[in-house]
PDB file of C-alpha atoms in Angstrom:
ATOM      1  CA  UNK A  74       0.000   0.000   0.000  1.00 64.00           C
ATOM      2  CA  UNK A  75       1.242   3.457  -1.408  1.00 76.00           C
ATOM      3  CA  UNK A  76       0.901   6.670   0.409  1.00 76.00           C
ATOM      4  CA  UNK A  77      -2.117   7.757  -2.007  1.00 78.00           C
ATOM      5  CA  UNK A  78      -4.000   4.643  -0.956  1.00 81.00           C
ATOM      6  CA  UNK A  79      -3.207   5.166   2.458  1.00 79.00           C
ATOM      7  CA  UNK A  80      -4.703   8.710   2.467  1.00 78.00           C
ATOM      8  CA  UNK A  81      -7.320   8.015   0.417  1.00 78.00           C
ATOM      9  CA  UNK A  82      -8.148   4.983   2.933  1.00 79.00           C
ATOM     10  CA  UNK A  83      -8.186   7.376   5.528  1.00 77.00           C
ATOM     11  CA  UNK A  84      -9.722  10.724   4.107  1.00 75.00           C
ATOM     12  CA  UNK A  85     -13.023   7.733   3.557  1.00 77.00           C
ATOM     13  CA  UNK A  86     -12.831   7.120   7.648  1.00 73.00           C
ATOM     14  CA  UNK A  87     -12.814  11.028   8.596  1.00 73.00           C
ATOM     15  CA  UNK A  88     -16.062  13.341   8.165  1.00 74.00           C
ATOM     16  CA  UNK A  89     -16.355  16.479   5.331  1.00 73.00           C
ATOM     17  CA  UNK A  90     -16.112  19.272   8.207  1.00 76.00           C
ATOM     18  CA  UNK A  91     -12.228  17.095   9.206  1.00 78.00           C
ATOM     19  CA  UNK A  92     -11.564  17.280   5.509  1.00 77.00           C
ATOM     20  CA  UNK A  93     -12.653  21.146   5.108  1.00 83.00           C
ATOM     21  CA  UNK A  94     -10.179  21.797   7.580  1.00 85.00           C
ATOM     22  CA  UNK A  95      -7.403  19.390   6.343  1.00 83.00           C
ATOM     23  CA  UNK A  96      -7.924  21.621   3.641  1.00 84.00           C
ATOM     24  CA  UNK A  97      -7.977  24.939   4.526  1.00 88.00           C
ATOM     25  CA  UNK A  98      -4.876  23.986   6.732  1.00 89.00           C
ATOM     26  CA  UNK A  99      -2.802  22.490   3.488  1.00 88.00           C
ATOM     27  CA  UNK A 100      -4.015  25.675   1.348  1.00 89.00           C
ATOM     28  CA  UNK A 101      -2.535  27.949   4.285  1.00 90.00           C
ATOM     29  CA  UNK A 102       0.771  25.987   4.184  1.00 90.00           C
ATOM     30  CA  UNK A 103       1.032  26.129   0.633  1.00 89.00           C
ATOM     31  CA  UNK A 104       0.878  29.918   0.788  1.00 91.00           C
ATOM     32  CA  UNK A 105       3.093  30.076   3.880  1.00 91.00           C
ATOM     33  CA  UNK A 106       5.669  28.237   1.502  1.00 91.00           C
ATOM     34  CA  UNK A 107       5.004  30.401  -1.691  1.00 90.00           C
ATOM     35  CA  UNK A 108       5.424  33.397   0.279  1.00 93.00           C
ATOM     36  CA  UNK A 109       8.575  31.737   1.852  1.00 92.00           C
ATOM     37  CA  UNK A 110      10.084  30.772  -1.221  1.00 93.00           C
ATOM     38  CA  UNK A 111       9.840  34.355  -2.590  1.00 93.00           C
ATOM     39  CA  UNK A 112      11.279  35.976   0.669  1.00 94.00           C
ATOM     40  CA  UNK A 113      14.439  33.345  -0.134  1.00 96.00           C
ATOM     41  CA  UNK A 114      14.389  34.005  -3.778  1.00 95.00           C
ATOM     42  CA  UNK A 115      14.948  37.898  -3.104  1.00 95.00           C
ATOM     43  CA  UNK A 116      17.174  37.037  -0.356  1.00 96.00           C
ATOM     44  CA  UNK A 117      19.253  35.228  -2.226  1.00 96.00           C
ATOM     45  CA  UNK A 118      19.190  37.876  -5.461  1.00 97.00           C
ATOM     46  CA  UNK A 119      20.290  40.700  -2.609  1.00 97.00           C
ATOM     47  CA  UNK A 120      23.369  38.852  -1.444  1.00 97.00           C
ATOM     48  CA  UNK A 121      24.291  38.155  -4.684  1.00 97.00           C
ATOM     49  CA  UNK A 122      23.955  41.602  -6.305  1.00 97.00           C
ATOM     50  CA  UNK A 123      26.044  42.909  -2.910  1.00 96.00           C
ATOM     51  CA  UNK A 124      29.202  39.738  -3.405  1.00 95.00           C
ATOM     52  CA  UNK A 125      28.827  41.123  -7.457  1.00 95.00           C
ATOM     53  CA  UNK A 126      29.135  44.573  -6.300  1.00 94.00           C
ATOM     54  CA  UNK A 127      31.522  43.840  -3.464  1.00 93.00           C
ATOM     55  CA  UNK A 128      34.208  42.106  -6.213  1.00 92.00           C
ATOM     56  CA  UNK A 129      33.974  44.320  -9.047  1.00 91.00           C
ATOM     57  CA  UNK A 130      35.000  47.281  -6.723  1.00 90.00           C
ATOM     58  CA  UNK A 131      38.306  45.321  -5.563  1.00 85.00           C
ATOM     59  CA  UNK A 132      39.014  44.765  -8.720  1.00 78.00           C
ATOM     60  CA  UNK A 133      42.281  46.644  -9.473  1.00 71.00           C
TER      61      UNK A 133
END
């Protein structure tokens, strides 16, 4: 038994309000990573563009 038959197995046992909120809960995540993953992104360009910046003026 795979992962997607155990969930699927076990979203049958639980009731639609438990599922609602299962969802609601994984659709708040998903943003909450999104959001994260831009944060990091920029992050990321910023330190880069600084190092860039940082070499080219010790260049001789």
């Amino acid at each position: 038994m795979d992962a997607v038959e155990m969930l699927e197995e076990w979203m049958e046992d639980t009731t639609g309000v438990d599922v609602e909120k299962l969802k609601e809960r994984a659709h708040k995540r998903k943003e909450e990573m999104d959001e994260w993953r831009w944060r990091s992104t920029a992050i990321a360009f910023a330190v880069g563009t600084i190092v860039t910046a940082a070499s080219l003026r010790m260049r001789p």
